[in-house]
Coordinates of C-alpha atoms in Angstrom, one line a residue:
M1 CA 6.0 -8.7 14.6
T2 CA 3.7 -6.3 12.9
K3 CA 0.6 -7.5 11.1
F4 CA 2.4 -6.9 7.8
H5 CA 5.3 -9.1 9.0
V6 CA 2.9 -11.9 10.0
V7 CA 1.4 -11.9 6.5
V8 CA 4.8 -11.9 4.8
A9 CA 5.9 -14.7 7.2
G10 CA 2.8 -16.7 6.3
I11 CA 3.5 -16.4 2.6
L12 CA 7.1 -17.4 3.1
L13 CA 6.2 -20.4 5.2
T14 CA 3.6 -21.5 2.7
F15 CA 6.2 -21.4 0.0
V16 CA 8.6 -23.5 2.1
M17 CA 5.9 -26.0 2.8
H18 CA 5.2 -26.5 -0.9
T19 CA 8.9 -27.0 -1.5
I20 CA 9.1 -29.6 1.3
Q21 CA 6.2 -31.5 -0.2
M22 CA 8.0 -31.8 -3.5
K23 CA 11.4 -32.4 -2.0
F24 CA 10.5 -35.3 0.3
S25 CA 8.8 -38.2 -1.5
L26 CA 7.9 -40.7 1.2
R27 CA 7.5 -44.4 1.0
M28 CA 4.6 -45.6 3.2
P29 CA 5.2 -48.8 5.1
L30 CA 4.1 -51.9 3.3
K31 CA 1.7 -54.4 4.9
K32 CA 3.3 -57.5 6.3
D33 CA 2.8 -60.9 4.9
N34 CA 0.0 -62.7 6.8
N35 CA 0.5 -66.2 5.4
N36 CA 1.8 -69.1 7.4
E37 CA 5.4 -68.6 6.2
G38 CA 5.2 -65.0 7.4
A39 CA 3.9 -66.2 10.8
G40 CA 6.7 -68.7 11.1
R41 CA 9.2 -66.0 10.4
S42 CA 7.6 -63.7 12.9
N43 CA 7.8 -66.4 15.7
G44 CA 11.4 -67.1 14.9
I45 CA 12.4 -63.4 14.9
Y46 CA 10.5 -62.7 18.1
I47 CA 12.6 -65.2 20.0
K48 CA 15.7 -63.7 18.6
I49 CA 14.5 -60.2 19.5
K50 CA 13.8 -61.2 23.1
Q51 CA 17.4 -62.5 23.4
I52 CA 18.8 -59.2 21.9
L53 CA 16.7 -57.1 24.3
G54 CA 17.7 -59.2 27.3
Q55 CA 21.3 -58.4 26.4
A56 CA 20.5 -54.8 25.8
K57 CA 19.6 -54.5 29.5
S58 CA 23.0 -55.7 30.5
A59 CA 25.0 -53.6 33.0
D60 CA 28.1 -54.4 30.8
P61 CA 28.3 -51.4 28.4
I62 CA 30.1 -53.5 25.8
K63 CA 27.4 -56.2 25.8
R64 CA 24.7 -53.5 25.8
L65 CA 26.2 -51.7 22.7
A66 CA 26.6 -55.0 20.9
A67 CA 22.9 -55.8 21.5
I68 CA 21.7 -52.4 20.4
R69 CA 23.8 -52.6 17.2
R70 CA 22.2 -56.0 16.4
A71 CA 18.8 -54.4 16.9
Q72 CA 19.9 -51.5 14.7
S73 CA 20.9 -53.9 12.0
L74 CA 17.6 -55.7 12.1
L75 CA 15.7 -52.4 11.9
S76 CA 17.8 -50.8 9.2
T77 CA 15.7 -49.2 6.6
S78 CA 18.0 -50.6 3.9
N79 CA 16.1 -53.9 4.5
G80 CA 13.0 -52.5 3.0
P81 CA 10.0 -51.3 5.1
N82 CA 8.1 -54.5 4.6
E83 CA 11.0 -56.5 6.1
L84 CA 11.4 -54.6 9.3
P85 CA 10.2 -56.5 12.4
I86 CA 8.9 -53.4 14.1
D87 CA 5.8 -55.1 15.6
E88 CA 7.9 -57.9 17.1
F89 CA 10.3 -55.4 18.6
I90 CA 7.5 -53.3 20.2
L91 CA 5.7 -56.4 21.5
A92 CA 8.9 -57.6 23.0
G93 CA 9.3 -54.4 25.0
C94 CA 12.0 -52.6 23.0
L95 CA 10.8 -49.0 23.5
P96 CA 11.6 -48.5 27.2
I97 CA 14.9 -50.4 26.7
F98 CA 16.0 -48.2 23.8
L99 CA 14.8 -45.0 25.5
D100 CA 16.8 -46.0 28.6
C101 CA 19.8 -46.2 26.3
L102 CA 19.4 -42.5 25.5
K103 CA 20.0 -41.4 29.1
D104 CA 23.2 -39.5 30.0
N105 CA 24.8 -42.4 31.9
N106 CA 25.3 -44.2 28.6
S107 CA 28.1 -43.7 26.2
D108 CA 27.6 -41.7 23.0
D109 CA 28.0 -44.9 21.0
V110 CA 25.1 -46.6 22.9
K111 CA 23.0 -43.5 22.6
L112 CA 23.7 -43.1 18.9
A113 CA 22.8 -46.8 18.1
A114 CA 19.6 -46.6 20.1
L115 CA 18.6 -43.2 18.6
S116 CA 19.2 -44.4 15.1
T117 CA 17.1 -47.4 15.7
L118 CA 14.2 -45.4 17.1
A119 CA 14.5 -42.9 14.2
N120 CA 14.0 -45.9 11.9
I121 CA 11.0 -47.1 13.8
A122 CA 9.6 -43.5 13.5
G123 CA 10.2 -43.4 9.8
A124 CA 9.2 -46.8 8.7
G125 CA 6.5 -47.7 11.3
T126 CA 2.8 -47.5 11.0
A127 CA 0.7 -44.7 12.6
E128 CA 0.1 -47.0 15.6
Q129 CA 3.7 -47.9 16.0
R130 CA 4.8 -44.2 15.9
R131 CA 2.1 -43.4 18.4
A132 CA 3.4 -46.2 20.6
A133 CA 6.9 -44.5 20.5
I134 CA 5.4 -41.1 21.4
G135 CA 3.3 -42.8 24.2
A136 CA 6.4 -44.4 25.6
G137 CA 8.0 -41.0 26.1
A138 CA 10.3 -40.9 23.1
L139 CA 9.9 -37.2 22.2
P140 CA 11.4 -35.6 25.4
H141 CA 14.5 -37.7 24.8
F142 CA 14.7 -36.7 21.1
V143 CA 14.2 -33.1 21.9
R144 CA 16.9 -33.1 24.6
L145 CA 19.4 -34.5 22.2
L146 CA 18.7 -31.7 19.7
D147 CA 21.0 -29.7 22.0
S148 CA 23.7 -32.3 21.9
A149 CA 27.2 -31.1 21.1
N150 CA 27.7 -34.4 19.3
I151 CA 26.6 -33.6 15.8
D152 CA 25.7 -37.3 15.0
L153 CA 23.4 -37.4 18.0
C154 CA 21.8 -34.1 16.9
R155 CA 21.5 -35.3 13.3
H156 CA 19.7 -38.5 14.3
A157 CA 17.5 -36.7 16.9
I158 CA 16.2 -34.2 14.3
R159 CA 15.7 -37.2 11.9
A160 CA 13.6 -38.9 14.6
V161 CA 11.5 -35.8 15.2
F162 CA 11.1 -35.1 11.5
N163 CA 10.0 -38.7 10.9
L164 CA 7.3 -38.5 13.6
A165 CA 6.1 -35.1 12.2
I166 CA 6.0 -35.8 8.5
M167 CA 4.5 -39.3 8.7
D168 CA 1.5 -38.1 10.7
R169 CA 0.6 -34.9 8.9
S170 CA -3.0 -36.0 8.4
T171 CA -3.6 -35.3 12.1
S172 CA -2.2 -32.8 14.5
F173 CA -1.3 -35.5 17.1
S174 CA 2.5 -35.6 16.4
S175 CA 2.7 -31.8 16.0
R176 CA 1.0 -31.2 19.3
S177 CA 3.3 -33.8 21.0
I178 CA 6.4 -32.2 19.5
V179 CA 5.3 -28.7 20.7
A180 CA 4.5 -30.1 24.2
A181 CA 7.9 -31.7 24.4
G182 CA 9.5 -28.2 24.1
A183 CA 11.0 -28.7 20.6
V184 CA 10.1 -25.4 18.9
P185 CA 12.8 -23.2 20.5
R186 CA 15.4 -25.8 19.8
L187 CA 14.2 -26.2 16.2
V188 CA 14.5 -22.4 15.7
N189 CA 18.1 -22.6 17.1
L190 CA 18.9 -25.3 14.5
L191 CA 18.0 -23.0 11.7
G192 CA 21.6 -21.7 12.1
S193 CA 23.1 -25.2 11.9
P194 CA 26.0 -25.6 9.5
V195 CA 24.8 -29.1 8.7
D196 CA 22.5 -29.2 5.7
G197 CA 20.4 -32.1 6.7
V198 CA 19.9 -30.8 10.3
R199 CA 18.9 -27.4 9.0
Q200 CA 16.5 -28.8 6.3
K201 CA 14.7 -31.0 8.8
A202 CA 14.4 -28.2 11.4
V203 CA 12.7 -26.1 8.7
A204 CA 10.5 -28.9 7.7
V205 CA 9.3 -29.7 11.2
L206 CA 8.5 -26.1 12.0
C207 CA 6.5 -25.7 8.8
I208 CA 4.6 -28.9 9.5
I209 CA 3.7 -27.6 13.0
I210 CA 2.5 -24.4 11.5
E211 CA 0.6 -26.2 8.8
T212 CA -1.1 -28.7 11.1
L213 CA -1.7 -26.4 14.0
P214 CA -3.3 -23.2 12.5
E215 CA -3.7 -21.8 16.0
F216 CA 0.0 -22.1 16.7
D217 CA 1.5 -18.6 17.5
F218 CA 4.7 -18.4 15.4
S219 CA 5.0 -14.6 16.0
F220 CA 8.1 -15.2 18.2
I221 CA 9.9 -16.5 15.2
L222 CA 11.4 -13.3 13.8
L223 CA 11.1 -12.5 10.2
D224 CA 14.8 -12.7 9.6
K225 CA 14.7 -16.3 10.9
I226 CA 11.9 -17.2 8.5
E227 CA 13.9 -15.7 5.7
I228 CA 16.8 -17.9 6.7
M229 CA 14.3 -20.8 6.6
V230 CA 13.6 -20.0 3.0
N231 CA 17.0 -19.0 1.8
K232 CA 19.1 -21.7 3.4
Y233 CA 16.5 -24.4 2.6
M234 CA 16.5 -23.4 -1.1
L235 CA 20.3 -23.1 -1.4
V236 CA 20.9 -26.8 -0.5

Protein backbone atom coordinates (compact mmCIF):
# COMPACT_ATOMS: atom_id res chain seq x y z
CA MET A 1 0.00 0.00 0.00
CA THR A 2 1.21 3.48 -0.83
CA LYS A 3 0.76 6.35 1.61
CA PHE A 4 -2.13 7.59 -0.54
CA HIS A 5 -3.84 4.20 -0.37
CA VAL A 6 -3.44 4.11 3.41
CA VAL A 7 -5.13 7.52 3.70
CA VAL A 8 -7.98 6.45 1.41
CA ALA A 9 -8.35 3.19 3.33
CA GLY A 10 -8.55 5.09 6.60
CA ILE A 11 -11.31 7.32 5.23
CA LEU A 12 -13.27 4.32 3.95
CA LEU A 13 -12.92 2.47 7.23
CA THR A 14 -14.04 5.52 9.20
CA PHE A 15 -17.11 5.71 6.98
CA VAL A 16 -17.91 2.04 7.57
CA MET A 17 -17.43 2.45 11.32
CA HIS A 18 -19.96 5.30 11.47
CA THR A 19 -22.41 3.18 9.48
CA ILE A 20 -21.95 0.29 11.89
CA GLN A 21 -22.61 2.53 14.87
CA MET A 22 -25.93 3.57 13.36
CA LYS A 23 -26.88 0.11 12.08
CA PHE A 24 -26.31 -1.87 15.28
CA SER A 25 -28.30 -0.51 18.22
CA LEU A 26 -27.34 -2.57 21.24
CA ARG A 27 -29.29 -3.36 24.37
CA MET A 28 -27.01 -3.41 27.38
CA PRO A 29 -27.67 -6.22 29.89
CA LEU A 30 -30.03 -5.24 32.66
CA LYS A 31 -29.13 -5.71 36.30
CA LYS A 32 -30.53 -8.74 38.01
CA ASP A 33 -33.10 -8.54 40.74
CA ASN A 34 -31.37 -8.68 44.11
CA ASN A 35 -34.43 -9.13 46.30
CA ASN A 36 -35.30 -12.32 48.18
CA GLU A 37 -37.54 -13.61 45.40
CA GLY A 38 -34.68 -13.19 42.94
CA ALA A 39 -32.31 -15.01 45.31
CA GLY A 40 -34.76 -17.89 45.61
CA ARG A 41 -35.05 -18.14 41.85
CA SER A 42 -31.26 -18.07 41.58
CA ASN A 43 -30.83 -20.96 44.01
CA GLY A 44 -33.46 -23.01 42.22
CA ILE A 45 -32.03 -22.43 38.76
CA TYR A 46 -28.49 -23.16 39.99
CA ILE A 47 -29.51 -26.67 41.04
CA LYS A 48 -31.17 -27.21 37.66
CA ILE A 49 -28.09 -25.92 35.85
CA LYS A 50 -25.78 -28.28 37.76
CA GLN A 51 -27.96 -31.18 36.64
CA ILE A 52 -27.87 -29.99 33.02
CA LEU A 53 -24.09 -29.58 33.05
CA GLY A 54 -23.65 -33.00 34.60
CA GLN A 55 -25.55 -34.50 31.68
CA ALA A 56 -23.62 -32.31 29.22
CA LYS A 57 -20.44 -34.17 30.23
CA SER A 58 -22.00 -37.52 29.33
CA ALA A 59 -20.12 -39.80 26.95
CA ASP A 60 -23.48 -40.52 25.30
CA PRO A 61 -23.74 -38.03 22.39
CA ILE A 62 -27.55 -38.10 22.47
CA LYS A 63 -27.68 -37.20 26.17
CA ARG A 64 -24.99 -34.59 25.67
CA LEU A 65 -26.88 -32.90 22.84
CA ALA A 66 -30.13 -32.92 24.84
CA ALA A 67 -28.38 -31.24 27.78
CA ILE A 68 -26.71 -28.59 25.64
CA ARG A 69 -30.04 -27.80 24.01
CA ARG A 70 -31.66 -27.38 27.43
CA ALA A 71 -28.88 -24.94 28.33
CA GLN A 72 -29.33 -23.22 24.97
CA SER A 73 -33.02 -22.73 25.72
CA LEU A 74 -32.34 -21.25 29.17
CA LEU A 75 -29.78 -18.85 27.70
CA SER A 76 -31.82 -17.86 24.66
CA THR A 77 -31.79 -14.09 24.20
CA SER A 78 -35.52 -14.25 23.44
CA ASN A 79 -36.00 -14.54 27.21
CA GLY A 80 -34.76 -10.97 27.70
CA PRO A 81 -31.25 -10.06 28.95
CA ASN A 82 -32.40 -9.63 32.56
CA GLU A 83 -33.82 -13.16 32.60
CA LEU A 84 -30.69 -15.00 31.48
CA PRO A 85 -29.01 -17.00 34.29
CA ILE A 86 -25.52 -16.33 32.94
CA ASP A 87 -23.92 -15.92 36.37
CA GLU A 88 -25.40 -19.20 37.54
CA PHE A 89 -24.12 -21.04 34.47
CA ILE A 90 -20.61 -19.61 34.80
CA LEU A 91 -20.45 -20.32 38.54
CA ALA A 92 -21.61 -23.87 37.86
CA GLY A 93 -18.66 -24.36 35.49
CA CYS A 94 -20.36 -24.15 32.10
CA LEU A 95 -17.52 -22.55 30.14
CA PRO A 96 -15.04 -25.46 29.97
CA ILE A 97 -17.94 -27.87 29.33
CA PHE A 98 -19.39 -25.83 26.47
CA LEU A 99 -15.93 -25.22 25.00
CA ASP A 100 -15.21 -28.95 25.12
CA CYS A 101 -18.35 -29.41 23.01
CA LEU A 102 -16.72 -27.35 20.24
CA LYS A 103 -13.92 -29.85 19.71
CA ASP A 104 -13.79 -31.87 16.49
CA ASN A 105 -14.79 -35.15 18.16
CA ASN A 106 -18.32 -33.81 18.66
CA SER A 107 -21.11 -33.82 16.09
CA ASP A 108 -21.97 -30.61 14.27
CA ASP A 109 -25.29 -30.56 16.15
CA VAL A 110 -23.51 -30.54 19.53
CA LYS A 111 -21.02 -27.92 18.34
CA LEU A 112 -23.79 -25.74 16.95
CA ALA A 113 -25.87 -25.83 20.16
CA ALA A 114 -22.83 -25.08 22.34
CA LEU A 115 -21.59 -22.33 20.01
CA SER A 116 -24.99 -20.63 19.88
CA THR A 117 -25.17 -20.70 23.67
CA LEU A 118 -21.69 -19.20 24.04
CA ALA A 119 -22.55 -16.51 21.48
CA ASN A 120 -25.59 -15.60 23.60
CA ILE A 121 -23.39 -15.32 26.70
CA ALA A 122 -21.01 -13.08 24.75
CA GLY A 123 -23.85 -10.90 23.52
CA ALA A 124 -25.97 -10.58 26.66
CA GLY A 125 -23.36 -10.95 29.39
CA THR A 126 -21.69 -8.26 31.45
CA ALA A 127 -18.11 -7.17 30.79
CA GLU A 128 -16.94 -9.53 33.54
CA GLN A 129 -18.87 -12.45 32.06
CA ARG A 130 -17.48 -11.83 28.58
CA ARG A 131 -13.96 -11.59 29.98
CA ALA A 132 -14.57 -14.88 31.78
CA ALA A 133 -15.40 -16.47 28.42
CA ILE A 134 -12.23 -15.04 26.86
CA GLY A 135 -10.19 -16.13 29.88
CA ALA A 136 -11.56 -19.66 29.57
CA GLY A 137 -10.11 -19.87 26.06
CA ALA A 138 -13.25 -19.30 23.99
CA LEU A 139 -11.72 -17.19 21.22
CA PRO A 140 -9.38 -19.81 19.68
CA HIS A 141 -12.39 -22.12 19.33
CA PHE A 142 -14.54 -19.37 17.79
CA VAL A 143 -11.76 -18.38 15.39
CA ARG A 144 -11.15 -21.97 14.30
CA LEU A 145 -14.84 -22.36 13.46
CA LEU A 146 -14.75 -19.27 11.24
CA ASP A 147 -13.16 -21.65 8.69
CA SER A 148 -15.92 -24.25 9.04
CA ALA A 149 -17.52 -25.55 5.86
CA ASN A 150 -20.76 -25.74 7.85
CA ILE A 151 -22.27 -22.30 7.24
CA ASP A 152 -24.33 -22.44 10.44
CA LEU A 153 -21.20 -23.01 12.51
CA CYS A 154 -19.43 -20.19 10.68
CA ARG A 155 -22.44 -17.90 11.19
CA HIS A 156 -22.58 -18.48 14.94
CA ALA A 157 -18.78 -18.29 15.26
CA ILE A 158 -18.68 -14.82 13.68
CA ARG A 159 -21.67 -13.82 15.82
CA ALA A 160 -19.74 -14.84 18.95
CA VAL A 161 -16.61 -12.93 17.87
CA PHE A 162 -18.71 -9.91 16.89
CA ASN A 163 -20.51 -9.90 20.26
CA LEU A 164 -17.22 -9.97 22.15
CA ALA A 165 -15.81 -7.18 19.98
CA ILE A 166 -18.69 -4.74 19.90
CA MET A 167 -19.76 -5.08 23.53
CA ASP A 168 -16.30 -4.12 24.80
CA ARG A 169 -15.41 -1.21 22.55
CA SER A 170 -14.64 1.08 25.49
CA THR A 171 -11.39 -0.85 25.99
CA SER A 172 -9.02 -2.66 23.65
CA PHE A 173 -9.08 -5.92 25.64
CA SER A 174 -11.41 -7.83 23.32
CA SER A 175 -9.77 -6.50 20.16
CA ARG A 176 -6.31 -7.50 21.38
CA SER A 177 -7.61 -10.94 22.33
CA ILE A 178 -9.27 -11.38 18.92
CA VAL A 179 -6.07 -10.39 17.11
CA ALA A 180 -3.99 -12.69 19.34
CA ALA A 181 -6.30 -15.60 18.50
CA GLY A 182 -5.41 -15.22 14.81
CA ALA A 183 -8.82 -13.97 13.70
CA VAL A 184 -7.81 -11.15 11.33
CA PRO A 185 -6.81 -13.24 8.24
CA ARG A 186 -9.98 -15.30 8.62
CA LEU A 187 -12.10 -12.16 8.97
CA VAL A 188 -10.57 -10.79 5.76
CA ASN A 189 -11.43 -14.07 4.00
CA LEU A 190 -15.03 -13.75 5.20
CA LEU A 191 -15.37 -10.44 3.34
CA GLY A 192 -16.10 -12.62 0.33
CA SER A 193 -18.80 -14.65 2.07
CA PRO A 194 -22.09 -14.94 0.15
CA VAL A 195 -23.97 -14.80 3.47
CA ASP A 196 -25.01 -11.25 4.33
CA GLY A 197 -24.84 -11.61 8.12
CA VAL A 198 -21.42 -13.26 8.04
CA ARG A 199 -20.00 -10.59 5.74
CA GLN A 200 -21.49 -7.72 7.76
CA LYS A 201 -20.12 -8.97 11.05
CA ALA A 202 -16.68 -9.62 9.56
CA VAL A 203 -16.63 -6.00 8.36
CA ALA A 204 -17.77 -4.78 11.76
CA VAL A 205 -15.15 -6.72 13.73
CA LEU A 206 -12.33 -5.55 11.45
CA CYS A 207 -13.44 -1.95 11.82
CA ILE A 208 -13.71 -2.26 15.60
CA ILE A 209 -10.17 -3.68 15.74
CA ILE A 210 -8.86 -0.75 13.70
CA GLU A 211 -10.85 1.74 15.78
CA THR A 212 -9.76 0.40 19.19
CA LEU A 213 -6.18 -0.46 18.22
CA PRO A 214 -4.77 2.64 16.48
CA GLU A 215 -1.39 0.94 16.25
CA PHE A 216 -2.84 -2.02 14.34
CA ASP A 217 -1.17 -2.36 10.92
CA PHE A 218 -3.96 -2.95 8.42
CA SER A 219 -1.76 -2.27 5.39
CA PHE A 220 -1.94 -5.94 4.42
CA ILE A 221 -5.67 -5.51 3.81
CA LEU A 222 -5.58 -4.48 0.18
CA LEU A 223 -7.51 -1.45 -0.96
CA ASP A 224 -9.83 -3.57 -3.11
CA LYS A 225 -10.74 -5.56 0.01
CA ILE A 226 -11.57 -2.37 1.89
CA GLU A 227 -13.72 -1.23 -1.01
CA ILE A 228 -15.54 -4.57 -0.78
CA MET A 229 -16.05 -3.87 2.93
CA VAL A 230 -17.77 -0.60 2.06
CA ASN A 231 -19.72 -1.66 -1.01
CA LYS A 232 -20.99 -5.01 0.19
CA TYR A 233 -21.82 -3.67 3.63
CA MET A 234 -23.84 -0.78 2.23
CA LEU A 235 -25.69 -2.92 -0.31
CA VAL A 236 -27.32 -5.20 2.30
